[in-house]
Amino acid sequence: MAPVAGGGIAGSVRDSLVVAKRNLIRMMRIPEMVIFGLIQPIMFVVLFTYVFGGSISVGGSTDPQLYREFLMAGIFAQTVTFATAGAGAGIADDMHKGLIDRFRSLPMARGAVLTGRTLADLVQTALTLVVLAVVALLVGWRTHEPFGKVLAGFALLLLLGYAFSWIGALIGLSVRTPEAATSGGLIWLFPLTFISNAFVPVQGMPAFLQHVAEWNPFSATVQAARELFGNTAGQQMESVTGAWPMEHPVLASVLWSVLIIVVFRTLAVRKYRSATA
């Protein structure tokens, strides 16, 4: 029988930080995990900027600079959500190797294993965003709001990434292999990110997709980041369908992310307990 964890909230926080530290050390010892995680978003920045930058109309203009400013919030949001696959694969790998069973034999809070893992993934995502922002600046992206607002925009992006890492945790606990977790973590992300306002204006979509895109949690964060970065030049910021999240994107972004964390953390911790019972 597994030891019973004690210490209440303080003990749970301490245990979570210990697990997070363990995962961060592992990441530092395997730097290719971080390097390969950077390649895809950098490719997206370069390809979308130089391949589509002069052909996609934003506010009736095909000015490449307008598209850069329109695009970058979407690329940042896609990057933080695509970390979902890595989170799921990492947890599935720990399950497959029996590491989770060893954690379970210790007197630690049951949710600490998952919380620590998601916190470590959040740190890696933050580092990725820093590098990606530098690349974006190099290709011509600029912000037009005070530094505090820009930081708030990145904070919303990280909150969305943290929320989605709990979806990845649930997926990782629900499959048998890391490969299945990677596939399961990506297959639904592509329609989520592309049926949104991330890469093209919603106005050009069919009417039924406009409703889907504007109620998409991903779109709310992208819209909020654009406003906080000041990347709204030439854009129609009003909702096409009258959707509440597009009219109040910052508040909607926070609410969507918190809701996802509450729901999927509850489901993931419950799955963790049943999977290791």
mmCIF file of C-alpha atoms in Angstrom:
data_model
loop_
_atom_site.group_PDB
_atom_site.id
_atom_site.type_symbol
_atom_site.label_atom_id
_atom_site.label_comp_id
_atom_site.label_asym_id
_atom_site.label_seq_id
_atom_site.Cartn_x
_atom_site.Cartn_y
_atom_site.Cartn_z
ATOM 1 C CA MET A 1 0.000 0.000 0.000
ATOM 2 C CA ALA A 2 1.352 3.443 -0.989
ATOM 3 C CA PRO A 3 2.283 5.843 1.782
ATOM 4 C CA VAL A 4 -0.187 8.602 2.461
ATOM 5 C CA ALA A 5 1.077 12.069 1.599
ATOM 6 C CA GLY A 6 0.745 14.803 4.155
ATOM 7 C CA GLY A 7 1.511 18.451 4.564
ATOM 8 C CA GLY A 8 -1.646 19.962 3.039
ATOM 9 C CA ILE A 9 -1.292 22.714 0.441
ATOM 10 C CA ALA A 10 2.262 23.601 1.487
ATOM 11 C CA GLY A 11 3.339 19.986 1.144
ATOM 12 C CA SER A 12 1.660 19.706 -2.260
ATOM 13 C CA VAL A 13 3.445 22.855 -3.480
ATOM 14 C CA ARG A 14 6.778 21.570 -2.177
ATOM 15 C CA ASP A 15 6.314 18.184 -3.837
ATOM 16 C CA SER A 16 5.280 19.822 -7.117
ATOM 17 C CA LEU A 17 8.393 22.006 -7.133
ATOM 18 C CA VAL A 18 10.614 18.980 -6.472
ATOM 19 C CA VAL A 19 9.097 17.150 -9.447
ATOM 20 C CA ALA A 20 9.393 20.298 -11.584
ATOM 21 C CA LYS A 21 13.081 20.578 -10.662
ATOM 22 C CA ARG A 22 13.628 16.947 -11.610
ATOM 23 C CA ASN A 23 12.083 17.530 -15.037
ATOM 24 C CA LEU A 24 14.056 20.734 -15.612
ATOM 25 C CA ILE A 25 17.311 18.964 -14.787
ATOM 26 C CA ARG A 26 16.364 16.236 -17.239
ATOM 27 C CA MET A 27 15.696 18.846 -19.934
ATOM 28 C CA MET A 28 19.100 20.458 -19.353
ATOM 29 C CA ARG A 29 20.805 17.092 -19.669
ATOM 30 C CA ILE A 30 19.027 16.440 -22.965
ATOM 31 C CA PRO A 31 19.385 19.826 -24.728
ATOM 32 C CA GLU A 32 18.189 18.432 -28.053
ATOM 33 C CA MET A 33 14.690 18.346 -26.546
ATOM 34 C CA VAL A 34 14.754 22.129 -26.308
ATOM 35 C CA ILE A 35 16.576 22.664 -29.610
ATOM 36 C CA PHE A 36 14.171 20.524 -31.635
ATOM 37 C CA GLY A 37 11.275 22.263 -29.897
ATOM 38 C CA LEU A 38 12.554 25.579 -31.260
ATOM 39 C CA ILE A 39 13.028 24.516 -34.879
ATOM 40 C CA GLN A 40 9.355 24.184 -35.841
ATOM 41 C CA PRO A 41 8.136 27.578 -34.548
ATOM 42 C CA ILE A 42 11.147 29.353 -36.068
ATOM 43 C CA MET A 43 10.352 27.683 -39.404
ATOM 44 C CA PHE A 44 6.738 28.840 -39.125
ATOM 45 C CA VAL A 45 7.852 32.430 -38.468
ATOM 46 C CA VAL A 46 10.211 32.501 -41.441
ATOM 47 C CA LEU A 47 7.942 30.626 -43.871
ATOM 48 C CA PHE A 48 4.744 32.512 -43.084
ATOM 49 C CA THR A 49 6.555 35.853 -43.080
ATOM 50 C CA TYR A 50 8.352 35.489 -46.390
ATOM 51 C CA VAL A 51 6.092 33.053 -48.277
ATOM 52 C CA PHE A 52 2.644 34.398 -47.358
ATOM 53 C CA GLY A 53 3.575 37.891 -46.168
ATOM 54 C CA GLY A 54 2.848 39.621 -49.460
ATOM 55 C CA SER A 55 -0.151 37.570 -50.560
ATOM 56 C CA ILE A 56 -2.552 37.589 -47.592
ATOM 57 C CA SER A 57 -4.711 40.678 -47.253
ATOM 58 C CA VAL A 58 -5.088 42.302 -43.839
ATOM 59 C CA GLY A 59 -7.585 45.156 -43.730
ATOM 60 C CA GLY A 60 -7.627 45.275 -47.519
ATOM 61 C CA SER A 61 -3.847 45.644 -47.752
ATOM 62 C CA THR A 62 -1.177 43.119 -48.696
ATOM 63 C CA ASP A 63 1.571 45.129 -47.005
ATOM 64 C CA PRO A 64 4.007 42.495 -45.620
ATOM 65 C CA GLN A 65 4.601 44.550 -42.466
ATOM 66 C CA LEU A 66 0.889 44.545 -41.618
ATOM 67 C CA TYR A 67 0.814 40.780 -42.034
ATOM 68 C CA ARG A 68 3.879 40.338 -39.820
ATOM 69 C CA GLU A 69 2.160 42.184 -37.013
ATOM 70 C CA PHE A 70 -1.056 40.258 -37.629
ATOM 71 C CA LEU A 71 0.775 36.935 -37.743
ATOM 72 C CA MET A 72 3.099 36.916 -34.761
ATOM 73 C CA ALA A 73 0.490 36.646 -31.992
ATOM 74 C CA GLY A 74 -0.887 33.626 -33.844
ATOM 75 C CA ILE A 75 2.544 32.013 -34.157
ATOM 76 C CA PHE A 76 3.257 32.604 -30.472
ATOM 77 C CA ALA A 77 -0.092 31.070 -29.499
ATOM 78 C CA GLN A 78 0.447 28.087 -31.793
ATOM 79 C CA THR A 79 3.868 27.500 -30.251
ATOM 80 C CA VAL A 80 2.611 27.420 -26.665
ATOM 81 C CA THR A 81 -0.285 25.108 -27.531
ATOM 82 C CA PHE A 82 1.836 22.721 -29.583
ATOM 83 C CA ALA A 83 3.840 22.086 -26.407
ATOM 84 C CA THR A 84 0.818 19.968 -25.467
ATOM 85 C CA ALA A 85 2.215 17.075 -27.482
ATOM 86 C CA GLY A 86 5.527 17.180 -25.614
ATOM 87 C CA ALA A 87 3.793 17.237 -22.248
ATOM 88 C CA GLY A 88 1.678 14.243 -23.154
ATOM 89 C CA ALA A 89 4.608 12.303 -24.574
ATOM 90 C CA GLY A 90 6.719 12.993 -21.474
ATOM 91 C CA ILE A 91 4.063 11.720 -19.085
ATOM 92 C CA ALA A 92 3.346 8.704 -21.293
ATOM 93 C CA ASP A 93 7.079 7.924 -21.306
ATOM 94 C CA ASP A 94 7.238 8.123 -17.500
ATOM 95 C CA MET A 95 4.218 5.803 -17.289
ATOM 96 C CA HIS A 96 5.759 3.391 -19.797
ATOM 97 C CA LYS A 97 9.067 3.220 -17.890
ATOM 98 C CA GLY A 98 7.397 2.709 -14.527
ATOM 99 C CA LEU A 99 8.627 6.005 -13.112
ATOM 100 C CA ILE A 100 5.093 7.016 -12.134
ATOM 101 C CA ASP A 101 4.793 3.831 -10.071
ATOM 102 C CA ARG A 102 7.991 4.740 -8.229
ATOM 103 C CA PHE A 103 6.637 8.227 -7.524
ATOM 104 C CA ARG A 104 3.453 6.663 -6.253
ATOM 105 C CA SER A 105 5.380 4.634 -3.681
ATOM 106 C CA LEU A 106 6.645 7.866 -2.094
ATOM 107 C CA PRO A 107 4.767 9.899 0.533
ATOM 108 C CA MET A 108 3.942 12.772 -1.817
ATOM 109 C CA ALA A 109 0.818 14.605 -2.920
ATOM 110 C CA ARG A 110 -0.971 12.727 -5.684
ATOM 111 C CA GLY A 111 -1.319 15.761 -7.956
ATOM 112 C CA ALA A 112 2.319 16.809 -7.501
ATOM 113 C CA VAL A 113 3.656 14.542 -10.250
ATOM 114 C CA LEU A 114 1.432 16.120 -12.883
ATOM 115 C CA THR A 115 1.687 19.662 -11.518
ATOM 116 C CA GLY A 116 5.478 19.445 -11.415
ATOM 117 C CA ARG A 117 5.581 18.164 -14.964
ATOM 118 C CA THR A 118 3.326 20.934 -16.276
ATOM 119 C CA LEU A 119 5.328 23.604 -14.425
ATOM 120 C CA ALA A 120 8.551 22.331 -15.991
ATOM 121 C CA ASP A 121 6.892 22.403 -19.400
ATOM 122 C CA LEU A 122 5.801 25.985 -18.695
ATOM 123 C CA VAL A 123 9.418 27.003 -18.078
ATOM 124 C CA GLN A 124 10.503 25.377 -21.335
ATOM 125 C CA THR A 125 7.652 27.107 -23.180
ATOM 126 C CA ALA A 126 8.689 30.467 -21.719
ATOM 127 C CA LEU A 127 12.253 29.984 -22.959
ATOM 128 C CA THR A 128 10.924 29.038 -26.393
ATOM 129 C CA LEU A 129 8.804 32.194 -26.486
ATOM 130 C CA VAL A 130 11.820 34.354 -25.645
ATOM 131 C CA VAL A 131 13.829 32.898 -28.534
ATOM 132 C CA LEU A 132 10.850 33.121 -30.862
ATOM 133 C CA ALA A 133 10.255 36.770 -29.966
ATOM 134 C CA VAL A 134 13.883 37.554 -30.838
ATOM 135 C CA VAL A 135 13.480 35.826 -34.211
ATOM 136 C CA ALA A 136 10.232 37.738 -34.794
ATOM 137 C CA LEU A 137 12.023 41.023 -34.103
ATOM 138 C CA LEU A 138 14.743 40.055 -36.566
ATOM 139 C CA VAL A 139 12.207 39.507 -39.369
ATOM 140 C CA GLY A 140 10.526 42.857 -38.720
ATOM 141 C CA TRP A 141 7.860 42.329 -36.050
ATOM 142 C CA ARG A 142 7.340 45.293 -33.726
ATOM 143 C CA THR A 143 5.146 46.103 -30.737
ATOM 144 C CA HIS A 144 3.468 49.481 -30.208
ATOM 145 C CA GLU A 145 2.340 49.425 -26.592
ATOM 146 C CA PRO A 146 4.131 50.028 -23.264
ATOM 147 C CA PHE A 147 6.401 47.261 -22.001
ATOM 148 C CA GLY A 148 3.929 46.312 -19.257
ATOM 149 C CA LYS A 149 1.194 45.578 -21.778
ATOM 150 C CA VAL A 150 3.568 43.555 -23.933
ATOM 151 C CA LEU A 151 4.511 41.454 -20.905
ATOM 152 C CA ALA A 152 0.811 40.987 -20.137
ATOM 153 C CA GLY A 153 0.339 39.681 -23.681
ATOM 154 C CA PHE A 154 3.076 37.106 -23.209
ATOM 155 C CA ALA A 155 1.620 36.205 -19.795
ATOM 156 C CA LEU A 156 -1.724 35.386 -21.436
ATOM 157 C CA LEU A 157 0.074 33.239 -23.999
ATOM 158 C CA LEU A 158 1.887 31.327 -21.251
ATOM 159 C CA LEU A 159 -1.367 30.894 -19.326
ATOM 160 C CA LEU A 160 -2.928 29.356 -22.440
ATOM 161 C CA GLY A 161 0.111 27.096 -22.866
ATOM 162 C CA TYR A 162 -0.115 25.985 -19.236
ATOM 163 C CA ALA A 163 -3.825 25.255 -19.654
ATOM 164 C CA PHE A 164 -3.190 23.145 -22.737
ATOM 165 C CA SER A 165 -0.395 21.247 -20.982
ATOM 166 C CA TRP A 166 -3.094 19.769 -18.734
ATOM 167 C CA ILE A 167 -4.869 18.493 -21.830
ATOM 168 C CA GLY A 168 -1.559 16.923 -22.804
ATOM 169 C CA ALA A 169 -1.239 15.394 -19.338
ATOM 170 C CA LEU A 170 -4.645 13.759 -19.682
ATOM 171 C CA ILE A 171 -3.749 12.430 -23.130
ATOM 172 C CA GLY A 172 -0.420 11.086 -21.847
ATOM 173 C CA LEU A 173 -2.191 9.204 -19.070
ATOM 174 C CA SER A 174 -4.798 7.797 -21.462
ATOM 175 C CA VAL A 175 -2.544 6.156 -24.066
ATOM 176 C CA ARG A 176 -0.047 3.319 -23.896
ATOM 177 C CA THR A 177 3.016 4.727 -25.646
ATOM 178 C CA PRO A 178 4.783 8.110 -26.021
ATOM 179 C CA GLU A 179 4.326 7.882 -29.797
ATOM 180 C CA ALA A 180 0.553 7.636 -29.382
ATOM 181 C CA ALA A 181 0.651 10.592 -26.972
ATOM 182 C CA THR A 182 2.518 12.711 -29.536
ATOM 183 C CA SER A 183 0.017 11.867 -32.277
ATOM 184 C CA GLY A 184 -2.934 12.331 -29.953
ATOM 185 C CA GLY A 185 -1.559 15.653 -28.795
ATOM 186 C CA LEU A 186 -1.201 17.074 -32.306
ATOM 187 C CA ILE A 187 -4.070 15.708 -34.381
ATOM 188 C CA TRP A 188 -6.725 17.945 -32.821
ATOM 189 C CA LEU A 189 -4.446 20.981 -32.512
ATOM 190 C CA PHE A 190 -4.220 21.584 -36.251
ATOM 191 C CA PRO A 191 -7.941 22.290 -36.783
ATOM 192 C CA LEU A 192 -8.032 24.227 -33.493
ATOM 193 C CA THR A 193 -5.232 26.566 -34.563
ATOM 194 C CA PHE A 194 -6.177 26.924 -38.228
ATOM 195 C CA ILE A 195 -9.915 27.458 -37.682
ATOM 196 C CA SER A 196 -9.111 30.609 -35.791
ATOM 197 C CA ASN A 197 -7.952 34.175 -36.330
ATOM 198 C CA ALA A 198 -4.281 33.209 -36.022
ATOM 199 C CA PHE A 199 -3.134 33.142 -39.643
ATOM 200 C CA VAL A 200 -5.907 34.713 -41.730
ATOM 201 C CA PRO A 201 -8.688 37.211 -40.926
ATOM 202 C CA VAL A 202 -11.946 35.563 -39.896
ATOM 203 C CA GLN A 203 -13.869 37.746 -42.364
ATOM 204 C CA GLY A 204 -12.751 35.581 -45.281
ATOM 205 C CA MET A 205 -14.070 32.318 -43.803
ATOM 206 C CA PRO A 206 -17.466 30.731 -44.567
ATOM 207 C CA ALA A 207 -20.182 31.960 -42.210
ATOM 208 C CA PHE A 208 -20.398 28.783 -40.118
ATOM 209 C CA LEU A 209 -16.619 28.710 -39.604
ATOM 210 C CA GLN A 210 -16.640 32.338 -38.500
ATOM 211 C CA HIS A 211 -18.757 31.368 -35.496
ATOM 212 C CA VAL A 212 -16.441 28.445 -34.682
ATOM 213 C CA ALA A 213 -13.328 30.614 -35.033
ATOM 214 C CA GLU A 214 -14.604 33.445 -32.870
ATOM 215 C CA TRP A 215 -15.689 31.153 -30.024
ATOM 216 C CA ASN A 216 -12.412 29.251 -30.215
ATOM 217 C CA PRO A 217 -10.382 29.721 -26.960
ATOM 218 C CA PHE A 218 -7.268 29.926 -29.109
ATOM 219 C CA SER A 219 -8.702 32.918 -31.018
ATOM 220 C CA ALA A 220 -9.466 34.809 -27.807
ATOM 221 C CA THR A 221 -5.831 34.639 -26.692
ATOM 222 C CA VAL A 222 -4.535 35.592 -30.139
ATOM 223 C CA GLN A 223 -6.878 38.598 -30.243
ATOM 224 C CA ALA A 224 -5.910 39.625 -26.707
ATOM 225 C CA ALA A 225 -2.189 39.361 -27.495
ATOM 226 C CA ARG A 226 -2.606 41.502 -30.615
ATOM 227 C CA GLU A 227 -4.342 44.205 -28.604
ATOM 228 C CA LEU A 228 -1.719 44.137 -25.848
ATOM 229 C CA PHE A 229 1.132 44.178 -28.380
ATOM 230 C CA GLY A 230 -0.491 47.013 -30.325
ATOM 231 C CA ASN A 231 -0.539 44.881 -33.480
ATOM 232 C CA THR A 232 -3.966 46.063 -34.629
ATOM 233 C CA ALA A 233 -3.089 48.427 -37.490
ATOM 234 C CA GLY A 234 -5.325 47.930 -40.529
ATOM 235 C CA GLN A 235 -7.403 45.272 -38.809
ATOM 236 C CA GLN A 236 -11.110 45.029 -38.106
ATOM 237 C CA MET A 237 -11.005 44.317 -34.382
ATOM 238 C CA GLU A 238 -14.781 44.110 -33.970
ATOM 239 C CA SER A 239 -16.346 40.674 -33.963
ATOM 240 C CA VAL A 240 -17.738 39.516 -37.303
ATOM 241 C CA THR A 241 -20.455 37.424 -35.641
ATOM 242 C CA GLY A 242 -20.964 39.420 -32.463
ATOM 243 C CA ALA A 243 -19.186 36.760 -30.377
ATOM 244 C CA TRP A 244 -18.549 37.891 -26.800
ATOM 245 C CA PRO A 245 -14.946 36.554 -26.641
ATOM 246 C CA MET A 246 -13.928 38.744 -29.579
ATOM 247 C CA GLU A 247 -15.504 41.815 -27.996
ATOM 248 C CA HIS A 248 -13.684 41.214 -24.668
ATOM 249 C CA PRO A 249 -10.614 39.174 -25.699
ATOM 250 C CA VAL A 250 -8.401 39.771 -22.644
ATOM 251 C CA LEU A 251 -11.086 38.739 -20.158
ATOM 252 C CA ALA A 252 -12.219 35.891 -22.409
ATOM 253 C CA SER A 253 -8.649 34.624 -22.732
ATOM 254 C CA VAL A 254 -8.227 34.466 -18.950
ATOM 255 C CA LEU A 255 -11.613 32.799 -18.433
ATOM 256 C CA TRP A 256 -11.043 30.198 -21.158
ATOM 257 C CA SER A 257 -7.588 29.301 -19.814
ATOM 258 C CA VAL A 258 -8.741 29.057 -16.195
ATOM 259 C CA LEU A 259 -11.708 26.912 -17.231
ATOM 260 C CA ILE A 260 -9.461 24.553 -19.203
ATOM 261 C CA ILE A 261 -7.048 24.262 -16.253
ATOM 262 C CA VAL A 262 -9.835 23.500 -13.757
ATOM 263 C CA VAL A 263 -11.548 20.927 -15.972
ATOM 264 C CA PHE A 264 -8.522 19.102 -17.344
ATOM 265 C CA ARG A 265 -6.468 19.193 -14.146
ATOM 266 C CA THR A 266 -9.390 17.548 -12.357
ATOM 267 C CA LEU A 267 -9.720 14.914 -15.072
ATOM 268 C CA ALA A 268 -5.952 14.320 -15.287
ATOM 269 C CA VAL A 269 -5.483 13.897 -11.534
ATOM 270 C CA ARG A 270 -8.468 11.533 -11.404
ATOM 271 C CA LYS A 271 -7.029 9.550 -14.326
ATOM 272 C CA TYR A 272 -3.620 9.464 -12.604
ATOM 273 C CA ARG A 273 -5.140 8.031 -9.438
ATOM 274 C CA SER A 274 -7.118 5.380 -11.303
ATOM 275 C CA ALA A 275 -4.216 4.498 -13.612
ATOM 276 C CA THR A 276 -1.850 3.892 -10.714
ATOM 277 C CA ALA A 277 -4.321 2.457 -8.227
#
